[in-house]
PDB file of C-alpha atoms in Angstrom:
ATOM      1  CA  SER D   1     -16.041  27.050  10.946  1.00  0.00           C
ATOM      2  CA  SER D   2     -13.639  28.269   8.290  1.00  0.00           C
ATOM      3  CA  GLU D   3     -14.229  28.051   4.584  1.00  0.00           C
ATOM      4  CA  LEU D   4     -11.744  27.957   1.736  1.00  0.00           C
ATOM      5  CA  THR D   5     -12.960  29.479  -1.498  1.00  0.00           C
ATOM      6  CA  GLN D   6     -11.626  28.612  -4.945  1.00  0.00           C
ATOM      7  CA  ASP D   7     -12.667  29.629  -8.431  1.00  0.00           C
ATOM      8  CA  PRO D   8     -14.766  26.789  -9.882  1.00  0.00           C
ATOM      9  CA  ALA D   9     -12.885  26.533 -13.166  1.00  0.00           C
ATOM     10  CA  VAL D  10      -9.937  27.921 -15.078  1.00  0.00           C
ATOM     11  CA  SER D  11      -8.449  27.153 -18.457  1.00  0.00           C
ATOM     12  CA  VAL D  12      -4.899  27.421 -19.713  1.00  0.00           C
ATOM     13  CA  ALA D  13      -3.282  26.995 -23.092  1.00  0.00           C
ATOM     14  CA  LEU D  14      -0.793  24.180 -23.401  1.00  0.00           C
ATOM     15  CA  GLY D  15       2.603  25.374 -22.200  1.00  0.00           C
ATOM     16  CA  GLN D  16       1.283  28.524 -20.564  1.00  0.00           C
ATOM     17  CA  THR D  17       1.036  29.445 -16.892  1.00  0.00           C
ATOM     18  CA  VAL D  18      -2.029  29.225 -14.692  1.00  0.00           C
ATOM     19  CA  ARG D  19      -2.543  30.328 -11.094  1.00  0.00           C
ATOM     20  CA  ILE D  20      -5.218  28.833  -8.868  1.00  0.00           C
ATOM     21  CA  THR D  21      -6.156  30.722  -5.730  1.00  0.00           C
ATOM     22  CA  CYS D  22      -7.626  29.692  -2.403  1.00  0.00           C
ATOM     23  CA  GLN D  23      -9.002  32.214   0.082  1.00  0.00           C
ATOM     24  CA  GLY D  24      -9.873  31.767   3.714  1.00  0.00           C
ATOM     25  CA  ASP D  25      -9.197  33.024   7.197  1.00  0.00           C
ATOM     26  CA  SER D  26      -7.383  29.857   8.235  1.00  0.00           C
ATOM     27  CA  LEU D  27      -4.648  30.673   5.712  1.00  0.00           C
ATOM     28  CA  ARG D  28      -3.518  33.548   7.909  1.00  0.00           C
ATOM     29  CA  SER D  29      -2.424  30.929  10.464  1.00  0.00           C
ATOM     30  CA  TYR D  30      -1.668  27.778   8.477  1.00  0.00           C
ATOM     31  CA  TYR D  31      -0.096  26.925   5.155  1.00  0.00           C
ATOM     32  CA  ALA D  32      -2.304  25.443   2.485  1.00  0.00           C
ATOM     33  CA  SER D  33      -1.625  22.086   0.938  1.00  0.00           C
ATOM     34  CA  TRP D  34      -2.739  21.348  -2.613  1.00  0.00           C
ATOM     35  CA  TYR D  35      -4.121  18.156  -4.126  1.00  0.00           C
ATOM     36  CA  GLN D  36      -4.596  17.113  -7.728  1.00  0.00           C
ATOM     37  CA  GLN D  37      -7.449  14.757  -8.515  1.00  0.00           C
ATOM     38  CA  LYS D  38      -8.060  13.189 -11.892  1.00  0.00           C
ATOM     39  CA  PRO D  39     -11.387  11.528 -12.737  1.00  0.00           C
ATOM     40  CA  GLY D  40     -11.888   8.250 -10.932  1.00  0.00           C
ATOM     41  CA  GLN D  41      -8.659   8.586  -8.983  1.00  0.00           C
ATOM     42  CA  ALA D  42      -7.688   9.450  -5.433  1.00  0.00           C
ATOM     43  CA  PRO D  43      -6.281  12.890  -4.677  1.00  0.00           C
ATOM     44  CA  VAL D  44      -2.516  13.336  -4.911  1.00  0.00           C
ATOM     45  CA  LEU D  45      -0.539  15.824  -2.838  1.00  0.00           C
ATOM     46  CA  VAL D  46       1.305  18.290  -5.093  1.00  0.00           C
ATOM     47  CA  ILE D  47       2.331  21.134  -2.747  1.00  0.00           C
ATOM     48  CA  TYR D  48       2.688  21.382   1.031  1.00  0.00           C
ATOM     49  CA  GLY D  49       4.138  23.818   3.515  1.00  0.00           C
ATOM     50  CA  LYS D  50       5.640  27.079   2.337  1.00  0.00           C
ATOM     51  CA  ASN D  51       6.387  25.703  -1.165  1.00  0.00           C
ATOM     52  CA  ASN D  52       7.380  22.036  -1.045  1.00  0.00           C
ATOM     53  CA  ARG D  53       6.804  19.329  -3.617  1.00  0.00           C
ATOM     54  CA  PRO D  54       6.619  15.648  -2.754  1.00  0.00           C
ATOM     55  CA  SER D  55       8.937  13.328  -4.583  1.00  0.00           C
ATOM     56  CA  GLY D  56       7.761  12.760  -8.133  1.00  0.00           C
ATOM     57  CA  ILE D  57       5.839  16.009  -8.517  1.00  0.00           C
ATOM     58  CA  PRO D  58       7.209  18.075 -11.424  1.00  0.00           C
ATOM     59  CA  ASP D  59       8.851  21.387 -10.616  1.00  0.00           C
ATOM     60  CA  ARG D  60       6.336  23.210 -12.803  1.00  0.00           C
ATOM     61  CA  PHE D  61       4.086  23.105  -9.717  1.00  0.00           C
ATOM     62  CA  SER D  62       4.752  25.785  -7.110  1.00  0.00           C
ATOM     63  CA  GLY D  63       2.943  27.353  -4.188  1.00  0.00           C
ATOM     64  CA  SER D  64       2.823  30.722  -2.507  1.00  0.00           C
ATOM     65  CA  SER D  65       0.841  32.509   0.143  1.00  0.00           C
ATOM     66  CA  SER D  66      -0.006  36.048   1.197  1.00  0.00           C
ATOM     67  CA  GLY D  67      -2.425  37.053   3.901  1.00  0.00           C
ATOM     68  CA  ASN D  68      -5.581  35.006   3.561  1.00  0.00           C
ATOM     69  CA  THR D  69      -4.793  33.757   0.065  1.00  0.00           C
ATOM     70  CA  ALA D  70      -2.786  30.743  -1.066  1.00  0.00           C
ATOM     71  CA  SER D  71      -1.915  30.114  -4.690  1.00  0.00           C
ATOM     72  CA  LEU D  72      -0.897  27.126  -6.761  1.00  0.00           C
ATOM     73  CA  THR D  73       0.921  27.962  -9.983  1.00  0.00           C
ATOM     74  CA  ILE D  74       1.503  25.600 -12.874  1.00  0.00           C
ATOM     75  CA  THR D  75       4.239  27.020 -15.086  1.00  0.00           C
ATOM     76  CA  GLY D  76       4.201  25.465 -18.526  1.00  0.00           C
ATOM     77  CA  ALA D  77       0.992  23.483 -18.151  1.00  0.00           C
ATOM     78  CA  GLN D  78       0.910  20.027 -19.735  1.00  0.00           C
ATOM     79  CA  ALA D  79      -2.040  18.024 -20.964  1.00  0.00           C
ATOM     80  CA  GLU D  80      -1.664  15.657 -18.011  1.00  0.00           C
ATOM     81  CA  ASP D  81      -2.208  18.561 -15.596  1.00  0.00           C
ATOM     82  CA  GLU D  82      -5.882  18.714 -16.533  1.00  0.00           C
ATOM     83  CA  ALA D  83      -7.604  17.803 -13.282  1.00  0.00           C
ATOM     84  CA  ASP D  84      -9.460  19.121 -10.263  1.00  0.00           C
ATOM     85  CA  TYR D  85      -7.325  20.893  -7.687  1.00  0.00           C
ATOM     86  CA  TYR D  86      -8.211  21.295  -4.031  1.00  0.00           C
ATOM     87  CA  CYS D  87      -6.566  23.367  -1.334  1.00  0.00           C
ATOM     88  CA  ASN D  88      -6.664  22.312   2.288  1.00  0.00           C
ATOM     89  CA  SER D  89      -5.571  23.693   5.614  1.00  0.00           C
ATOM     90  CA  ARG D  90      -5.899  23.187   9.310  1.00  0.00           C
ATOM     91  CA  ASP D  91      -8.921  25.041  10.593  1.00  0.00           C
ATOM     92  CA  SER D  92      -8.192  27.999  12.815  1.00  0.00           C
ATOM     93  CA  SER D  93     -11.674  28.845  14.014  1.00  0.00           C
ATOM     94  CA  GLY D  94     -11.754  26.449  16.941  1.00  0.00           C
ATOM     95  CA  ASN D  95     -11.995  22.731  17.466  1.00  0.00           C
ATOM     96  CA  HIS D  96     -14.142  21.896  14.467  1.00  0.00           C
ATOM     97  CA  PRO D  97     -13.604  21.026  11.791  1.00  0.00           C
ATOM     98  CA  LEU D  98      -9.989  20.040  12.242  1.00  0.00           C
ATOM     99  CA  TYR D  99      -9.304  20.419   8.546  1.00  0.00           C
ATOM    100  CA  VAL D 100     -11.078  22.265   5.803  1.00  0.00           C
ATOM    101  CA  PHE D 101     -10.924  21.705   2.051  1.00  0.00           C
ATOM    102  CA  GLY D 102     -11.417  24.287  -0.631  1.00  0.00           C
ATOM    103  CA  THR D 103     -14.328  24.133  -3.014  1.00  0.00           C
ATOM    104  CA  GLY D 104     -12.119  22.886  -5.835  1.00  0.00           C
ATOM    105  CA  THR D 105     -10.958  24.256  -9.177  1.00  0.00           C
ATOM    106  CA  LYS D 106     -11.286  22.377 -12.443  1.00  0.00           C
ATOM    107  CA  VAL D 107      -8.292  23.087 -14.653  1.00  0.00           C
ATOM    108  CA  THR D 108      -8.724  22.596 -18.385  1.00  0.00           C
ATOM    109  CA  VAL D 109      -5.656  22.551 -20.615  1.00  0.00           C
ATOM    110  CA  LEU D 110      -6.508  23.810 -24.100  1.00  0.00           C
TER     111      LEU D 110
ATOM    112  CA  GLU I   1       6.073   1.648  -0.912  1.00  0.00           C
ATOM    113  CA  VAL I   2       3.330   3.248   1.132  1.00  0.00           C
ATOM    114  CA  GLN I   3      -0.023   1.583   0.550  1.00  0.00           C
ATOM    115  CA  LEU I   4      -3.447   2.356   1.986  1.00  0.00           C
ATOM    116  CA  VAL I   5      -6.247   0.012   0.983  1.00  0.00           C
ATOM    117  CA  GLU I   6      -9.828   0.735   2.024  1.00  0.00           C
ATOM    118  CA  SER I   7     -12.592  -1.836   2.228  1.00  0.00           C
ATOM    119  CA  GLY I   8     -16.022  -2.302   3.731  1.00  0.00           C
ATOM    120  CA  GLY I   9     -18.100  -0.040   1.527  1.00  0.00           C
ATOM    121  CA  GLY I  10     -21.407  -1.101   0.075  1.00  0.00           C
ATOM    122  CA  LEU I  11     -25.103  -0.361  -0.203  1.00  0.00           C
ATOM    123  CA  VAL I  12     -27.027   0.166   3.029  1.00  0.00           C
ATOM    124  CA  LYS I  13     -30.480   1.463   3.868  1.00  0.00           C
ATOM    125  CA  PRO I  14     -30.998   4.756   5.702  1.00  0.00           C
ATOM    126  CA  GLY I  15     -30.497   4.240   9.408  1.00  0.00           C
ATOM    127  CA  GLY I  16     -28.159   1.336   8.806  1.00  0.00           C
ATOM    128  CA  SER I  17     -24.495   0.851   9.637  1.00  0.00           C
ATOM    129  CA  LEU I  18     -21.230   0.176   7.868  1.00  0.00           C
ATOM    130  CA  ARG I  19     -17.699  -0.361   9.112  1.00  0.00           C
ATOM    131  CA  LEU I  20     -14.941   0.824   6.837  1.00  0.00           C
ATOM    132  CA  SER I  21     -11.384  -0.455   7.140  1.00  0.00           C
ATOM    133  CA  CYS I  22      -8.077   0.834   5.841  1.00  0.00           C
ATOM    134  CA  ALA I  23      -5.101  -1.519   5.740  1.00  0.00           C
ATOM    135  CA  ALA I  24      -1.754   0.243   5.792  1.00  0.00           C
ATOM    136  CA  SER I  25       1.620  -1.046   4.697  1.00  0.00           C
ATOM    137  CA  GLY I  26       5.042   0.226   3.699  1.00  0.00           C
ATOM    138  CA  PHE I  27       5.514   2.533   6.681  1.00  0.00           C
ATOM    139  CA  THR I  28       5.447   2.558  10.473  1.00  0.00           C
ATOM    140  CA  PHE I  29       1.725   2.988  10.969  1.00  0.00           C
ATOM    141  CA  SER I  30       1.990   3.861  14.657  1.00  0.00           C
ATOM    142  CA  ASN I  31       4.020   6.986  13.861  1.00  0.00           C
ATOM    143  CA  TYR I  32       1.259   8.706  11.901  1.00  0.00           C
ATOM    144  CA  SER I  33      -2.076  10.343  12.516  1.00  0.00           C
ATOM    145  CA  MET I  34      -4.746   8.973  10.203  1.00  0.00           C
ATOM    146  CA  ASN I  35      -7.798  10.478   8.624  1.00  0.00           C
ATOM    147  CA  TRP I  36     -10.980   9.772   6.701  1.00  0.00           C
ATOM    148  CA  VAL I  37     -11.949  12.109   3.889  1.00  0.00           C
ATOM    149  CA  ARG I  38     -15.056  11.629   1.776  1.00  0.00           C
ATOM    150  CA  GLN I  39     -16.308  12.774  -1.586  1.00  0.00           C
ATOM    151  CA  ALA I  40     -19.969  12.676  -2.519  1.00  0.00           C
ATOM    152  CA  PRO I  41     -20.691  11.889  -6.178  1.00  0.00           C
ATOM    153  CA  GLY I  42     -19.737  14.872  -8.317  1.00  0.00           C
ATOM    154  CA  LYS I  43     -18.806  16.943  -5.272  1.00  0.00           C
ATOM    155  CA  GLY I  44     -15.664  18.145  -3.545  1.00  0.00           C
ATOM    156  CA  LEU I  45     -13.585  16.696  -0.753  1.00  0.00           C
ATOM    157  CA  GLU I  46     -14.828  16.786   2.832  1.00  0.00           C
ATOM    158  CA  TRP I  47     -12.711  15.966   5.860  1.00  0.00           C
ATOM    159  CA  VAL I  48     -14.602  13.505   8.084  1.00  0.00           C
ATOM    160  CA  SER I  49     -12.447  12.409  10.998  1.00  0.00           C
ATOM    161  CA  SER I  50      -8.898  12.186  12.373  1.00  0.00           C
ATOM    162  CA  ILE I  51      -7.187  10.054  14.988  1.00  0.00           C
ATOM    163  CA  SER I  52      -3.787  10.628  16.551  1.00  0.00           C
ATOM    164  CA  SER I  53      -1.040   8.058  16.340  1.00  0.00           C
ATOM    165  CA  GLY I  54      -1.744   6.579  19.758  1.00  0.00           C
ATOM    166  CA  SER I  55      -5.542   7.029  19.629  1.00  0.00           C
ATOM    167  CA  THR I  56      -5.382   9.716  22.307  1.00  0.00           C
ATOM    168  CA  TYR I  57      -7.162  12.313  20.203  1.00  0.00           C
ATOM    169  CA  MET I  58     -10.100  11.867  17.872  1.00  0.00           C
ATOM    170  CA  TYR I  59     -11.834  14.583  15.897  1.00  0.00           C
ATOM    171  CA  TYR I  60     -14.984  14.636  13.810  1.00  0.00           C
ATOM    172  CA  ALA I  61     -16.723  16.891  11.351  1.00  0.00           C
ATOM    173  CA  ASP I  62     -19.953  18.289  12.749  1.00  0.00           C
ATOM    174  CA  SER I  63     -21.850  16.455   9.990  1.00  0.00           C
ATOM    175  CA  VAL I  64     -20.887  13.042  11.421  1.00  0.00           C
ATOM    176  CA  LYS I  65     -20.306  13.712  15.119  1.00  0.00           C
ATOM    177  CA  GLY I  66     -22.272  11.324  17.303  1.00  0.00           C
ATOM    178  CA  ARG I  67     -22.862   8.890  14.432  1.00  0.00           C
ATOM    179  CA  PHE I  68     -19.363   7.931  13.258  1.00  0.00           C
ATOM    180  CA  THR I  69     -16.499   6.544  15.338  1.00  0.00           C
ATOM    181  CA  ILE I  70     -12.890   6.437  14.209  1.00  0.00           C
ATOM    182  CA  SER I  71     -10.487   3.891  15.658  1.00  0.00           C
ATOM    183  CA  ARG I  72      -7.204   2.208  14.844  1.00  0.00           C
ATOM    184  CA  ASP I  73      -5.250  -0.935  15.683  1.00  0.00           C
ATOM    185  CA  ASN I  74      -1.550  -0.205  15.468  1.00  0.00           C
ATOM    186  CA  ALA I  75      -0.657  -3.868  15.895  1.00  0.00           C
ATOM    187  CA  LYS I  76      -2.621  -4.623  12.725  1.00  0.00           C
ATOM    188  CA  SER I  77      -1.680  -1.369  10.923  1.00  0.00           C
ATOM    189  CA  SER I  78      -5.344  -0.739  10.368  1.00  0.00           C
ATOM    190  CA  LEU I  79      -7.713   2.204  10.545  1.00  0.00           C
ATOM    191  CA  TYR I  80     -11.477   1.928  10.942  1.00  0.00           C
ATOM    192  CA  LEU I  81     -14.580   4.053  10.614  1.00  0.00           C
ATOM    193  CA  GLN I  82     -17.757   2.795  12.228  1.00  0.00           C
ATOM    194  CA  MET I  83     -20.682   4.575  10.577  1.00  0.00           C
ATOM    195  CA  ASN I  84     -24.078   4.359  12.276  1.00  0.00           C
ATOM    196  CA  SER I  85     -27.434   6.010  11.619  1.00  0.00           C
ATOM    197  CA  LEU I  86     -26.468   6.487   8.004  1.00  0.00           C
ATOM    198  CA  ARG I  87     -28.238   9.052   5.880  1.00  0.00           C
ATOM    199  CA  ALA I  88     -28.530   9.521   2.135  1.00  0.00           C
ATOM    200  CA  GLU I  89     -26.152  12.472   2.386  1.00  0.00           C
ATOM    201  CA  ASP I  90     -23.425  10.160   3.706  1.00  0.00           C
ATOM    202  CA  THR I  91     -23.236   8.539   0.278  1.00  0.00           C
ATOM    203  CA  ALA I  92     -19.660   9.086  -0.862  1.00  0.00           C
ATOM    204  CA  VAL I  93     -16.332   7.568  -1.666  1.00  0.00           C
ATOM    205  CA  TYR I  94     -14.429   7.366   1.597  1.00  0.00           C
ATOM    206  CA  TYR I  95     -10.663   7.763   1.479  1.00  0.00           C
ATOM    207  CA  CYS I  96      -8.182   7.088   4.233  1.00  0.00           C
ATOM    208  CA  ALA I  97      -5.180   9.394   4.294  1.00  0.00           C
ATOM    209  CA  ARG I  98      -2.163   9.707   6.536  1.00  0.00           C
ATOM    210  CA  ASP I  99      -0.563  12.790   7.990  1.00  0.00           C
ATOM    211  CA  LEU I 100       2.396  13.369  10.248  1.00  0.00           C
ATOM    212  CA  ALA I 101       1.099  15.090  13.337  1.00  0.00           C
ATOM    213  CA  GLY I 102       1.697  18.801  13.316  1.00  0.00           C
ATOM    214  CA  LEU I 103       2.391  19.084   9.610  1.00  0.00           C
ATOM    215  CA  TYR I 104      -1.239  19.353   8.540  1.00  0.00           C
ATOM    216  CA  TYR I 105      -1.183  17.761   5.121  1.00  0.00           C
ATOM    217  CA  PHE I 106      -2.149  14.376   3.730  1.00  0.00           C
ATOM    218  CA  ASP I 107       0.793  12.860   1.931  1.00  0.00           C
ATOM    219  CA  HIS I 108      -0.676   9.482   0.975  1.00  0.00           C
ATOM    220  CA  TRP I 109      -4.217   8.447   0.166  1.00  0.00           C
ATOM    221  CA  GLY I 110      -5.936   5.174  -0.452  1.00  0.00           C
ATOM    222  CA  GLN I 111      -8.040   4.515  -3.556  1.00  0.00           C
ATOM    223  CA  GLY I 112     -11.270   4.842  -1.648  1.00  0.00           C
ATOM    224  CA  THR I 113     -14.337   2.733  -0.942  1.00  0.00           C
ATOM    225  CA  LEU I 114     -17.890   3.669  -1.907  1.00  0.00           C
ATOM    226  CA  ALA I 115     -20.575   3.783   0.746  1.00  0.00           C
ATOM    227  CA  ALA I 116     -24.037   4.218  -0.721  1.00  0.00           C
ATOM    228  CA  VAL I 117     -27.067   4.913   1.464  1.00  0.00           C
ATOM    229  CA  SER I 118     -30.371   4.347  -0.277  1.00  0.00           C
ATOM    230  CA  SER I 119     -33.703   2.684   0.327  1.00  0.00           C
TER     231      SER I 119
END
């Protein structure tokens, strides 16, 4: 089955830009979606498709993809962006698993 | 407003069973595929199972195949996960999440229900 690899942790100064990456073979066939999860809360979709934001997600969140790597960029990070971020895609290696999640990246805003 | 509310979690001994439910509201439930995603304490997200809008297709992670069964009742706008032969490693918060078939992302999630497996 496919795997999606993320850096475990990154930090960003308040107001600066941070990029979170997600690598995996399935990303050559399917777009990644990105989820923000704050402690004790359910995940929230922040980016889907080529670079789409659900209603209510600030435009400082953007997504991109190249080859086997998808990226989530937060431009002008805010204190409230401190959270865990997970990528996800449809699996391309066969029937199972249907979906695969990345290992997660903890973003700290300094 | 889309709402997904899970219930049915609790403490169960290894080898036991639990049935999780997810009550949906605020959208036409029968138009969406539905999923269970779990998160073990302090760990990342793990996709568990998916069911198509009309229950034609069901998929499972290898870690739960043969032990868990996903089902839905469109008339009741409800999703279920029957979990049998539970193991300690099944301890997790279980989330239900919806996706529109073919788009491959989960746009709404419930708040989760904790299933704990311990002797």
